Amino acid sequence: MSISARELLGQLLDSGSYISWDRPPVTVAASPRYRADLRKAVLAAGTDESVLTGEGLLRGRRVAVIACEFGFLAGSIGVAAAERIVAAVERATELGLPLVASPTSGGTRMQEGTVAFVQMVKIAGAVAAHKAAGHPYLVYLRSPTMGGVFASWGSLGHITFAEPGALIGFLGPRVYKALYGRDFPEGVQVAENLYHSGVIDGVLPVPVFRRIAHRALSVLSGVPDPVAAESGWAAPVRGLTRASSDRVAGGDAEANDAVPAWDSVRISRRPGRPGIRDLLRHVTQRVPLSGTGQGESDRTIVHALARFRGQPCVVFGHDRSGQQGEHTMGPAALREARRSMAIAEELRIPLVLVIDTVGAALSKEAEERGLAPEIARCIADLVTLDTPTISILLGQGTGGGALALLPADRVLAATHGWLAPLPPEGASAIVYRDIAHAPELAAAQGIRAADLLADGVVDRIVPEFPDAADEPVDFARRMVAAIAGELTALRARPLEELRTSRHTRYRRLGLPES
């Protein structure tokens, strides 16, 4: 059985910091038998309802909390419990507090019938309003969490974790067997399987979740850490001072003009070239996220919450180490990208996108699951997103998979990053019906970072000395510092100004300067 609500709060919150918000439960119509069940539940669980609400400190940060008590009628949610939950959510919204919810429940309360069932709408509405107001909502699922609870407020977290081995699902195994006369397949409704399937972000015991929640709330607060920013600039970077970084990365492309486009393509494909994971080794408060939250996960991408030199953001990008052969980003990866966009916009924190892809998947499955429409939706979302955005052309930038992450307020590129509708070999095959002309096509199409800078596609080149694969740590630090600087500048600009500037940028792209 899952730990009790009080045990959870004791492990999650700082010692002695919990303050209850609970009032006596509202009175509901009840048969004599149901009233007797409620009295027994009070004695058995030591609580007056199936949920406790209040506030406390999570590593010094003030948070609102909701915790189900499974010992009270299997944690079931009726009118009184729902009213308590909604009151807590509304109070958290009014106070501007992040909310941490930990359901464990068999579902809605059968003794109250349909009226209990529709309480989930009321709870989901309150949570949606809390999120729409820009406040974080974190969920920690305990065993079991089933039925309408999982299908409403248990699945609406900005991030969602679960305790190890937790039974989590929509239809309970006992109900399934009663309805269909056979056992539900084993290993499906288990936290670990839901994590691997992209439904939840991870599986953690409470003490680890406490640390992760603290990191997540630090980032989702949207408040920069000036101490981290100062210490980040002070870190030595071999061969590059802060002044020379501003000069070279700010647009001096002379050194890059000497490198043929085909050389950059080959350099970008070196096995030792640093990717998104190498960048994330030099950030703080990192919280890995996983999946779409809707049962899809793509291992060719990485997304996380993080701070770049103290600047909070959502990070999403291609994982060069996860792309092997024909295994490249599919529709699920793009739906994960849109989840990252939604989190960033809802919580009003910047979004950092990393492009490093050999191209989107070419397969029957990708076509049938809507690859092209997802690319279109990503582009449309990004050009209208109400939060600062930065796109990083880190390495290969092939086709729609790259274009889907390109539109941003600022676009940075590594020296040997490149962007093209097809890899040069593919372009050569179309034009010349062979791949021998790939170097020629690479030069003609203007795919290099230096060409993209001249054409206004890229705003800034972050240098490699001479190749990121030969200086992976220094390059990663240099890129992280550049991203941090751009985040600082973007956050200082009004959102309306950013929206107007972004629209103008892409409206004028490719046209001659007036």
Short mmCIF file of C-alpha atoms in Angstrom, two decimals:
data_model
loop_
_atom_site.label_atom_id
_atom_site.label_comp_id
_atom_site.label_asym_id
_atom_site.label_seq_id
_atom_site.Cartn_x
_atom_site.Cartn_y
_atom_site.Cartn_z
CA MET A 1 0.00 0.00 0.00
CA SER A 2 1.11 3.55 -0.71
CA ILE A 3 2.42 5.72 2.09
CA SER A 4 -0.23 7.78 3.90
CA ALA A 5 -0.97 11.40 3.10
CA ARG A 6 0.68 12.55 6.33
CA GLU A 7 3.76 10.42 5.68
CA LEU A 8 4.01 11.91 2.19
CA LEU A 9 3.76 15.47 3.50
CA GLY A 10 6.35 14.67 6.16
CA GLN A 11 8.83 13.46 3.56
CA LEU A 12 8.05 16.11 0.94
CA LEU A 13 7.97 19.29 3.03
CA ASP A 14 10.49 20.87 5.38
CA SER A 15 10.09 19.64 8.95
CA GLY A 16 7.33 21.42 10.85
CA SER A 17 6.38 23.69 7.94
CA TYR A 18 3.01 22.15 6.97
CA ILE A 19 -0.07 24.31 7.63
CA SER A 20 -3.46 22.73 6.97
CA TRP A 21 -6.05 24.59 4.90
CA ASP A 22 -8.78 22.06 5.59
CA ARG A 23 -12.19 22.96 6.93
CA PRO A 24 -14.81 20.40 8.02
CA PRO A 25 -16.09 18.52 4.96
CA VAL A 26 -19.27 19.79 3.37
CA THR A 27 -22.35 17.70 4.16
CA VAL A 28 -23.62 15.45 1.37
CA ALA A 29 -26.74 13.37 1.09
CA ALA A 30 -25.96 9.90 2.41
CA SER A 31 -27.78 6.69 3.14
CA PRO A 32 -27.42 5.19 6.63
CA ARG A 33 -25.01 2.62 5.23
CA TYR A 34 -22.87 5.29 3.55
CA ARG A 35 -22.81 7.39 6.73
CA ALA A 36 -21.61 4.30 8.62
CA ASP A 37 -18.90 3.78 5.98
CA LEU A 38 -17.74 7.37 6.43
CA ARG A 39 -17.50 6.99 10.20
CA LYS A 40 -15.45 3.81 9.81
CA ALA A 41 -13.20 5.53 7.28
CA VAL A 42 -12.46 8.36 9.72
CA LEU A 43 -11.38 5.85 12.35
CA ALA A 44 -9.38 3.73 9.90
CA ALA A 45 -7.51 6.57 8.19
CA GLY A 46 -7.29 9.12 10.97
CA THR A 47 -8.45 11.85 8.56
CA ASP A 48 -11.86 13.42 8.06
CA GLU A 49 -11.84 12.92 4.28
CA SER A 50 -9.84 11.26 1.52
CA VAL A 51 -7.65 14.30 0.89
CA LEU A 52 -5.51 16.72 2.90
CA THR A 53 -4.67 20.20 1.64
CA GLY A 54 -2.50 23.04 2.85
CA GLU A 55 0.82 24.73 2.38
CA GLY A 56 4.40 24.31 3.52
CA LEU A 57 8.00 24.84 2.58
CA LEU A 58 9.75 22.64 0.05
CA ARG A 59 13.45 23.26 0.64
CA GLY A 60 12.56 26.75 1.74
CA ARG A 61 10.15 27.46 -1.13
CA ARG A 62 6.53 28.10 -0.20
CA VAL A 63 4.17 25.69 -1.98
CA ALA A 64 0.54 24.58 -1.82
CA VAL A 65 -0.04 20.83 -1.46
CA ILE A 66 -2.83 18.33 -2.06
CA ALA A 67 -2.38 14.75 -0.86
CA CYS A 68 -4.86 11.89 -1.15
CA GLU A 69 -5.32 9.42 1.71
CA PHE A 70 -5.92 5.92 0.35
CA GLY A 71 -6.89 4.64 3.78
CA PHE A 72 -10.09 6.70 3.57
CA LEU A 73 -12.44 4.68 1.34
CA ALA A 74 -9.59 3.83 -1.06
CA GLY A 75 -8.84 7.50 -1.61
CA SER A 76 -12.09 7.86 -3.56
CA ILE A 77 -13.23 11.36 -4.50
CA GLY A 78 -16.77 12.48 -3.74
CA VAL A 79 -18.37 15.90 -3.50
CA ALA A 80 -16.77 16.81 -0.15
CA ALA A 81 -13.27 15.74 -1.22
CA ALA A 82 -13.64 17.49 -4.56
CA GLU A 83 -14.77 20.70 -2.87
CA ARG A 84 -11.73 20.58 -0.62
CA ILE A 85 -9.41 20.06 -3.60
CA VAL A 86 -10.97 22.88 -5.63
CA ALA A 87 -10.85 25.27 -2.68
CA ALA A 88 -7.14 24.50 -2.27
CA VAL A 89 -6.40 24.98 -5.96
CA GLU A 90 -8.26 28.28 -6.01
CA ARG A 91 -6.47 29.47 -2.88
CA ALA A 92 -3.10 28.53 -4.38
CA THR A 93 -4.01 30.49 -7.51
CA GLU A 94 -5.08 33.52 -5.50
CA LEU A 95 -1.85 33.43 -3.47
CA GLY A 96 0.28 32.84 -6.56
CA LEU A 97 1.74 29.63 -5.11
CA PRO A 98 3.03 26.65 -7.08
CA LEU A 99 0.90 23.57 -6.43
CA VAL A 100 2.14 20.04 -5.79
CA ALA A 101 -0.59 17.37 -5.97
CA SER A 102 -0.18 13.72 -5.01
CA PRO A 103 -3.16 11.55 -5.88
CA THR A 104 -3.68 7.97 -4.77
CA SER A 105 -7.20 6.83 -5.40
CA GLY A 106 -9.38 4.06 -6.70
CA GLY A 107 -11.35 6.71 -8.57
CA THR A 108 -14.58 8.54 -7.92
CA ARG A 109 -16.76 7.52 -4.97
CA MET A 110 -19.29 4.87 -6.02
CA GLN A 111 -21.56 5.63 -3.05
CA GLU A 112 -22.26 9.09 -4.49
CA GLY A 113 -22.78 7.91 -8.06
CA THR A 114 -22.67 10.16 -11.09
CA VAL A 115 -22.58 13.40 -9.12
CA ALA A 116 -19.20 12.31 -7.73
CA PHE A 117 -18.02 11.32 -11.19
CA VAL A 118 -18.64 14.79 -12.66
CA GLN A 119 -16.68 16.43 -9.82
CA MET A 120 -13.60 15.68 -11.91
CA VAL A 121 -14.72 18.40 -14.31
CA LYS A 122 -14.76 20.92 -11.48
CA ILE A 123 -11.30 19.91 -10.30
CA ALA A 124 -9.82 19.90 -13.81
CA GLY A 125 -11.29 23.35 -14.42
CA ALA A 126 -9.69 24.75 -11.28
CA VAL A 127 -6.31 23.25 -12.22
CA ALA A 128 -6.59 24.65 -15.76
CA ALA A 129 -7.27 28.11 -14.34
CA HIS A 130 -4.28 27.80 -12.00
CA LYS A 131 -2.01 26.92 -14.90
CA ALA A 132 -3.49 29.60 -17.14
CA ALA A 133 -2.60 32.15 -14.45
CA GLY A 134 1.06 31.14 -14.96
CA HIS A 135 1.52 29.04 -11.81
CA PRO A 136 3.34 25.67 -11.79
CA TYR A 137 1.39 22.46 -11.20
CA LEU A 138 3.47 19.38 -10.29
CA VAL A 139 2.02 15.88 -9.88
CA TYR A 140 3.39 12.92 -7.93
CA LEU A 141 1.32 9.77 -8.49
CA ARG A 142 1.17 7.19 -5.71
CA SER A 143 -0.09 3.63 -5.88
CA PRO A 144 -2.79 3.13 -6.89
CA THR A 145 -4.09 6.05 -8.96
CA MET A 146 -6.96 4.93 -11.13
CA GLY A 147 -10.07 5.93 -13.03
CA GLY A 148 -11.39 9.46 -13.14
CA VAL A 149 -8.70 10.79 -10.80
CA PHE A 150 -5.92 9.73 -13.16
CA ALA A 151 -8.00 10.86 -16.13
CA SER A 152 -8.42 14.40 -14.78
CA TRP A 153 -6.28 16.25 -12.26
CA GLY A 154 -3.80 13.36 -12.02
CA SER A 155 -2.76 13.91 -15.66
CA LEU A 156 -2.61 17.69 -15.94
CA GLY A 157 0.80 18.39 -14.39
CA HIS A 158 3.39 20.52 -16.08
CA ILE A 159 5.60 17.66 -14.96
CA THR A 160 4.42 14.29 -13.63
CA PHE A 161 6.36 11.66 -11.68
CA ALA A 162 5.30 8.51 -9.87
CA GLU A 163 6.51 6.32 -7.04
CA PRO A 164 8.31 3.09 -8.03
CA GLY A 165 6.05 0.19 -8.88
CA ALA A 166 2.89 2.27 -8.62
CA LEU A 167 -0.30 0.88 -10.15
CA ILE A 168 -1.57 3.64 -12.43
CA GLY A 169 -4.28 3.39 -15.03
CA PHE A 170 -7.73 4.24 -16.21
CA LEU A 171 -9.68 1.01 -15.82
CA GLY A 172 -8.94 -1.05 -12.70
CA PRO A 173 -7.85 -4.69 -13.17
CA ARG A 174 -10.73 -5.95 -11.01
CA VAL A 175 -13.28 -4.04 -13.09
CA TYR A 176 -11.66 -5.21 -16.32
CA LYS A 177 -11.91 -8.85 -15.28
CA ALA A 178 -15.53 -8.43 -14.16
CA LEU A 179 -16.46 -6.84 -17.49
CA TYR A 180 -14.47 -9.00 -19.87
CA GLY A 181 -13.91 -12.25 -17.99
CA ARG A 182 -10.12 -12.26 -18.25
CA ASP A 183 -7.17 -10.69 -16.47
CA PHE A 184 -5.79 -7.36 -17.63
CA PRO A 185 -2.34 -7.83 -19.26
CA GLU A 186 0.44 -7.66 -16.68
CA GLY A 187 3.00 -4.88 -16.65
CA VAL A 188 0.87 -2.33 -18.48
CA GLN A 189 -0.56 -0.23 -15.65
CA VAL A 190 2.77 0.17 -13.89
CA ALA A 191 4.62 3.44 -13.39
CA GLU A 192 7.79 2.21 -15.07
CA ASN A 193 5.90 1.16 -18.20
CA LEU A 194 4.07 4.48 -18.36
CA TYR A 195 7.42 6.26 -18.15
CA HIS A 196 8.88 4.24 -21.02
CA SER A 197 5.70 4.84 -23.01
CA GLY A 198 5.90 8.62 -22.63
CA VAL A 199 2.92 9.08 -20.30
CA ILE A 200 4.87 10.35 -17.26
CA ASP A 201 8.26 12.00 -16.82
CA GLY A 202 9.90 9.58 -14.40
CA VAL A 203 9.71 7.15 -11.51
CA LEU A 204 11.17 8.34 -8.21
CA PRO A 205 10.86 7.69 -4.47
CA VAL A 206 9.54 10.65 -2.48
CA PRO A 207 12.95 11.93 -1.23
CA VAL A 208 14.27 12.10 -4.81
CA PHE A 209 11.05 13.68 -6.05
CA ARG A 210 11.50 16.34 -3.36
CA ARG A 211 14.87 17.28 -4.90
CA ILE A 212 13.49 17.19 -8.45
CA ALA A 213 10.47 19.26 -7.47
CA HIS A 214 12.75 21.84 -5.88
CA ARG A 215 14.82 22.08 -9.09
CA ALA A 216 11.72 22.24 -11.27
CA LEU A 217 10.11 24.97 -9.19
CA SER A 218 13.34 26.94 -9.26
CA VAL A 219 13.26 26.94 -13.07
CA LEU A 220 9.49 27.28 -13.45
CA SER A 221 9.48 30.30 -11.15
CA GLY A 222 11.02 32.19 -14.06
CA VAL A 223 13.23 34.20 -11.70
CA PRO A 224 16.87 34.57 -12.85
CA ASP A 225 19.69 33.74 -10.45
CA PRO A 226 22.14 36.68 -10.64
CA VAL A 227 24.76 34.87 -8.55
CA ALA A 228 24.87 31.99 -11.03
CA ALA A 229 25.09 34.45 -13.92
CA GLU A 230 28.09 36.23 -12.42
CA SER A 231 29.91 33.04 -11.56
CA GLY A 232 29.22 31.71 -15.07
CA TRP A 233 30.92 34.65 -16.77
CA ALA A 234 33.90 34.29 -14.45
CA ALA A 235 34.55 30.71 -15.55
CA PRO A 236 37.69 30.57 -17.72
CA VAL A 237 37.29 29.40 -21.33
CA ARG A 238 40.50 28.45 -23.09
CA GLY A 239 41.32 30.61 -26.07
CA LEU A 240 38.33 32.96 -25.72
CA THR A 241 37.74 35.95 -23.49
CA ARG A 242 34.34 37.46 -22.92
CA ALA A 243 35.30 40.45 -25.08
CA SER A 244 36.49 38.32 -27.99
CA SER A 245 33.39 36.15 -27.67
CA ASP A 246 31.17 39.19 -28.19
CA ARG A 247 33.24 40.23 -31.22
CA VAL A 248 33.46 36.85 -32.95
CA ALA A 249 30.09 35.43 -31.94
CA GLY A 250 28.37 38.74 -32.55
CA GLY A 251 28.71 38.46 -36.32
CA ASP A 252 32.35 38.62 -37.50
CA ALA A 253 32.17 35.93 -40.17
CA GLU A 254 35.51 36.48 -41.92
CA ALA A 255 37.15 33.43 -40.38
CA ASN A 256 34.17 31.28 -41.35
CA ASP A 257 34.15 32.39 -44.99
CA ALA A 258 37.37 30.46 -45.60
CA VAL A 259 35.76 27.10 -44.71
CA PRO A 260 34.04 25.42 -47.68
CA ALA A 261 30.45 24.36 -47.04
CA TRP A 262 31.22 20.70 -47.69
CA ASP A 263 33.97 20.79 -45.06
CA SER A 264 31.47 22.12 -42.53
CA VAL A 265 29.05 19.31 -43.43
CA ARG A 266 31.74 16.69 -42.87
CA ILE A 267 32.91 18.32 -39.64
CA SER A 268 29.33 18.42 -38.33
CA ARG A 269 29.12 14.65 -38.77
CA ARG A 270 32.21 13.78 -36.72
CA PRO A 271 31.32 11.20 -34.04
CA GLY A 272 32.99 13.20 -31.26
CA ARG A 273 31.12 16.42 -31.94
CA PRO A 274 29.33 17.74 -28.81
CA GLY A 275 25.55 17.65 -28.86
CA ILE A 276 22.68 18.78 -26.68
CA ARG A 277 23.64 16.44 -23.85
CA ASP A 278 27.09 18.01 -23.70
CA LEU A 279 25.51 21.47 -23.38
CA LEU A 280 23.26 20.27 -20.57
CA ARG A 281 26.28 19.09 -18.58
CA HIS A 282 27.14 22.77 -18.11
CA VAL A 283 23.75 24.03 -16.91
CA THR A 284 22.21 23.95 -13.44
CA GLN A 285 18.87 22.88 -11.93
CA ARG A 286 18.35 20.41 -14.78
CA VAL A 287 15.15 18.34 -14.70
CA PRO A 288 14.82 15.82 -17.56
CA LEU A 289 11.34 15.47 -19.04
CA SER A 290 10.05 12.52 -21.03
CA GLY A 291 7.36 11.93 -23.60
CA THR A 292 4.31 13.81 -24.73
CA GLY A 293 2.28 12.91 -21.65
CA GLN A 294 -0.09 11.24 -24.10
CA GLY A 295 1.55 7.88 -24.57
CA GLU A 296 4.30 8.78 -27.02
CA SER A 297 8.04 9.05 -26.58
CA ASP A 298 10.88 9.53 -29.04
CA ARG A 299 14.43 8.75 -27.94
CA THR A 300 15.98 10.86 -30.70
CA ILE A 301 15.29 14.05 -28.73
CA VAL A 302 15.96 15.53 -25.30
CA HIS A 303 13.87 17.97 -23.34
CA ALA A 304 14.38 19.38 -19.89
CA LEU A 305 14.02 22.29 -17.54
CA ALA A 306 17.31 24.06 -16.81
CA ARG A 307 19.14 27.26 -15.95
CA PHE A 308 21.80 28.67 -18.28
CA ARG A 309 24.08 30.80 -16.10
CA GLY A 310 21.11 31.45 -13.83
CA GLN A 311 18.59 32.09 -16.63
CA PRO A 312 15.60 29.68 -16.40
CA CYS A 313 14.22 28.05 -19.53
CA VAL A 314 12.69 24.99 -21.15
CA VAL A 315 15.16 23.16 -23.41
CA PHE A 316 14.21 20.92 -26.31
CA GLY A 317 16.38 19.54 -29.07
CA HIS A 318 17.68 16.76 -31.25
CA ASP A 319 19.96 14.19 -29.64
CA ARG A 320 22.68 13.30 -32.11
CA SER A 321 23.57 10.22 -30.05
CA GLY A 322 20.01 8.90 -30.38
CA GLN A 323 19.87 9.11 -34.17
CA GLN A 324 21.15 5.93 -35.79
CA GLY A 325 20.74 4.99 -39.45
CA GLU A 326 17.09 5.39 -40.40
CA HIS A 327 16.09 5.90 -36.77
CA THR A 328 15.50 9.65 -36.78
CA MET A 329 12.91 11.99 -35.31
CA GLY A 330 9.29 11.05 -35.92
CA PRO A 331 5.90 12.63 -35.22
CA ALA A 332 6.13 11.85 -31.49
CA ALA A 333 9.30 13.94 -31.23
CA LEU A 334 7.48 16.91 -32.69
CA ARG A 335 4.56 16.41 -30.33
CA GLU A 336 7.08 16.42 -27.48
CA ALA A 337 8.44 19.68 -28.91
CA ARG A 338 4.96 21.17 -28.78
CA ARG A 339 4.62 20.04 -25.17
CA SER A 340 7.81 21.99 -24.36
CA MET A 341 6.43 25.01 -26.19
CA ALA A 342 3.20 24.81 -24.18
CA ILE A 343 5.04 24.61 -20.84
CA ALA A 344 7.25 27.57 -21.73
CA GLU A 345 4.34 29.71 -22.89
CA GLU A 346 2.02 28.80 -20.03
CA LEU A 347 4.62 29.56 -17.36
CA ARG A 348 6.08 32.51 -19.26
CA ILE A 349 9.65 31.25 -19.31
CA PRO A 350 11.97 31.24 -22.35
CA LEU A 351 12.29 28.30 -24.72
CA VAL A 352 15.67 27.11 -26.08
CA LEU A 353 15.60 24.84 -29.14
CA VAL A 354 18.62 22.86 -30.36
CA ILE A 355 18.84 21.74 -33.99
CA ASP A 356 21.14 18.83 -34.72
CA THR A 357 19.40 16.35 -37.01
CA VAL A 358 20.03 14.26 -40.10
CA GLY A 359 16.37 14.80 -40.94
CA ALA A 360 12.91 13.65 -39.99
CA ALA A 361 11.96 9.99 -40.26
CA LEU A 362 11.13 8.57 -43.67
CA SER A 363 8.80 5.64 -43.00
CA LYS A 364 5.28 4.38 -43.48
CA GLU A 365 4.63 4.83 -39.76
CA ALA A 366 5.84 8.44 -39.74
CA GLU A 367 3.63 9.33 -42.70
CA GLU A 368 0.54 7.67 -41.23
CA ARG A 369 1.03 9.25 -37.81
CA GLY A 370 1.13 12.75 -39.21
CA LEU A 371 4.79 13.78 -39.56
CA ALA A 372 4.19 16.60 -42.02
CA PRO A 373 1.23 18.13 -40.13
CA GLU A 374 3.27 18.07 -36.91
CA ILE A 375 6.13 19.93 -38.59
CA ALA A 376 3.60 22.52 -39.75
CA ARG A 377 2.10 22.86 -36.26
CA CYS A 378 5.55 23.32 -34.69
CA ILE A 379 6.40 26.10 -37.13
CA ALA A 380 3.05 27.81 -36.59
CA ASP A 381 3.32 27.52 -32.81
CA LEU A 382 6.82 28.97 -32.73
CA VAL A 383 6.14 32.02 -34.87
CA THR A 384 3.24 32.96 -32.57
CA LEU A 385 4.55 31.74 -29.19
CA ASP A 386 4.06 34.21 -26.34
CA THR A 387 7.45 33.75 -24.68
CA PRO A 388 11.08 34.52 -25.64
CA THR A 389 12.64 31.90 -27.92
CA ILE A 390 16.17 31.00 -28.99
CA SER A 391 17.10 28.44 -31.64
CA ILE A 392 20.58 26.90 -31.81
CA LEU A 393 21.92 25.44 -35.06
CA LEU A 394 24.39 23.16 -33.33
CA GLY A 395 25.32 20.74 -36.10
CA GLN A 396 23.42 19.18 -38.97
CA GLY A 397 20.18 20.91 -39.89
CA THR A 398 18.42 18.78 -42.46
CA GLY A 399 14.91 19.20 -43.80
CA GLY A 400 11.60 19.68 -42.03
CA GLY A 401 12.91 18.20 -38.81
CA ALA A 402 15.28 21.17 -38.55
CA LEU A 403 12.85 23.76 -39.87
CA ALA A 404 10.32 22.75 -37.21
CA LEU A 405 12.63 24.09 -34.49
CA LEU A 406 14.04 27.12 -36.33
CA PRO A 407 11.62 30.06 -35.90
CA ALA A 408 12.78 32.07 -32.89
CA ASP A 409 13.51 35.55 -31.62
CA ARG A 410 17.25 34.84 -31.87
CA VAL A 411 18.99 32.15 -33.92
CA LEU A 412 22.54 31.13 -33.01
CA ALA A 413 24.77 28.82 -35.01
CA ALA A 414 28.01 27.02 -34.35
CA THR A 415 30.71 27.73 -36.93
CA HIS A 416 30.08 24.40 -38.66
CA GLY A 417 26.33 24.29 -38.16
CA TRP A 418 24.34 24.23 -41.39
CA LEU A 419 20.75 24.24 -42.63
CA ALA A 420 19.40 22.74 -45.85
CA PRO A 421 16.17 21.27 -47.24
CA LEU A 422 18.04 18.02 -47.91
CA PRO A 423 21.53 16.76 -47.11
CA PRO A 424 23.87 17.79 -49.94
CA GLU A 425 23.95 14.19 -51.21
CA GLY A 426 20.15 14.26 -51.54
CA ALA A 427 20.20 17.57 -53.36
CA SER A 428 22.86 16.20 -55.72
CA ALA A 429 20.74 13.12 -56.40
CA ILE A 430 17.79 15.31 -57.40
CA VAL A 431 19.74 17.75 -59.58
CA TYR A 432 22.44 15.47 -61.05
CA ARG A 433 21.07 11.97 -60.36
CA ASP A 434 24.23 11.12 -58.42
CA ILE A 435 25.84 12.13 -55.10
CA ALA A 436 29.20 13.12 -56.54
CA HIS A 437 28.12 16.74 -56.82
CA ALA A 438 27.29 17.07 -53.11
CA PRO A 439 30.18 19.53 -52.39
CA GLU A 440 29.11 21.69 -55.30
CA LEU A 441 25.46 21.75 -54.16
CA ALA A 442 26.48 22.51 -50.58
CA ALA A 443 28.32 25.61 -51.75
CA ALA A 444 25.62 26.71 -54.19
CA GLN A 445 22.73 26.45 -51.72
CA GLY A 446 24.28 28.72 -49.08
CA ILE A 447 23.87 26.26 -46.22
CA ARG A 448 26.87 27.35 -44.06
CA ALA A 449 26.49 29.30 -40.85
CA ALA A 450 28.36 32.21 -42.48
CA ASP A 451 25.94 32.23 -45.42
CA LEU A 452 22.94 31.98 -43.12
CA LEU A 453 24.27 34.95 -41.13
CA ALA A 454 24.59 37.01 -44.30
CA ASP A 455 21.07 36.06 -45.37
CA GLY A 456 19.51 36.98 -42.02
CA VAL A 457 18.53 33.42 -41.07
CA VAL A 458 21.11 33.37 -38.27
CA ASP A 459 21.85 36.24 -35.88
CA ARG A 460 25.08 35.13 -34.30
CA ILE A 461 27.85 32.60 -34.83
CA VAL A 462 29.41 30.92 -31.81
CA PRO A 463 32.96 30.00 -32.87
CA GLU A 464 34.69 26.65 -32.94
CA PHE A 465 38.48 26.68 -32.55
CA PRO A 466 38.70 25.19 -35.14
CA ASP A 467 36.31 22.27 -34.60
CA ALA A 468 34.00 21.60 -31.65
CA ALA A 469 34.94 17.92 -31.68
CA ASP A 470 38.52 18.92 -30.79
CA GLU A 471 37.44 21.16 -27.88
CA PRO A 472 34.09 19.74 -26.70
CA VAL A 473 34.16 21.13 -23.15
CA ASP A 474 35.32 24.63 -24.09
CA PHE A 475 32.87 24.79 -26.95
CA ALA A 476 29.96 23.63 -24.78
CA ARG A 477 30.79 26.27 -22.16
CA ARG A 478 31.08 28.91 -24.86
CA MET A 479 27.70 28.01 -26.31
CA VAL A 480 26.04 27.90 -22.88
CA ALA A 481 27.45 31.36 -22.10
CA ALA A 482 26.19 32.68 -25.43
CA ILE A 483 22.71 31.28 -24.81
CA ALA A 484 22.67 32.79 -21.32
CA GLY A 485 23.58 36.19 -22.73
CA GLU A 486 20.80 36.01 -25.30
CA LEU A 487 18.29 34.93 -22.67
CA THR A 488 19.21 37.90 -20.50
CA ALA A 489 18.76 40.31 -23.41
CA LEU A 490 15.46 38.81 -24.56
CA ARG A 491 13.93 38.82 -21.09
CA ALA A 492 14.62 42.56 -20.85
CA ARG A 493 12.40 43.26 -23.89
CA PRO A 494 8.59 43.61 -23.66
CA LEU A 495 6.72 40.57 -25.00
CA GLU A 496 4.72 42.66 -27.45
CA GLU A 497 7.97 44.00 -28.90
CA LEU A 498 9.31 40.46 -29.29
CA ARG A 499 6.15 39.31 -31.06
CA THR A 500 6.27 42.25 -33.48
CA SER A 501 9.99 41.80 -34.14
CA ARG A 502 9.60 38.07 -34.75
CA HIS A 503 6.74 38.64 -37.19
CA THR A 504 8.72 41.28 -39.08
CA ARG A 505 11.82 39.10 -39.16
CA TYR A 506 10.14 36.20 -40.94
CA ARG A 507 7.89 38.42 -43.05
CA ARG A 508 10.97 40.13 -44.54
CA LEU A 509 13.19 37.04 -44.78
CA GLY A 510 14.71 36.67 -48.24
CA LEU A 511 13.67 40.12 -49.42
CA PRO A 512 16.27 42.79 -50.32
CA GLU A 513 17.06 45.36 -47.66
CA SER A 514 14.91 48.46 -48.10
#
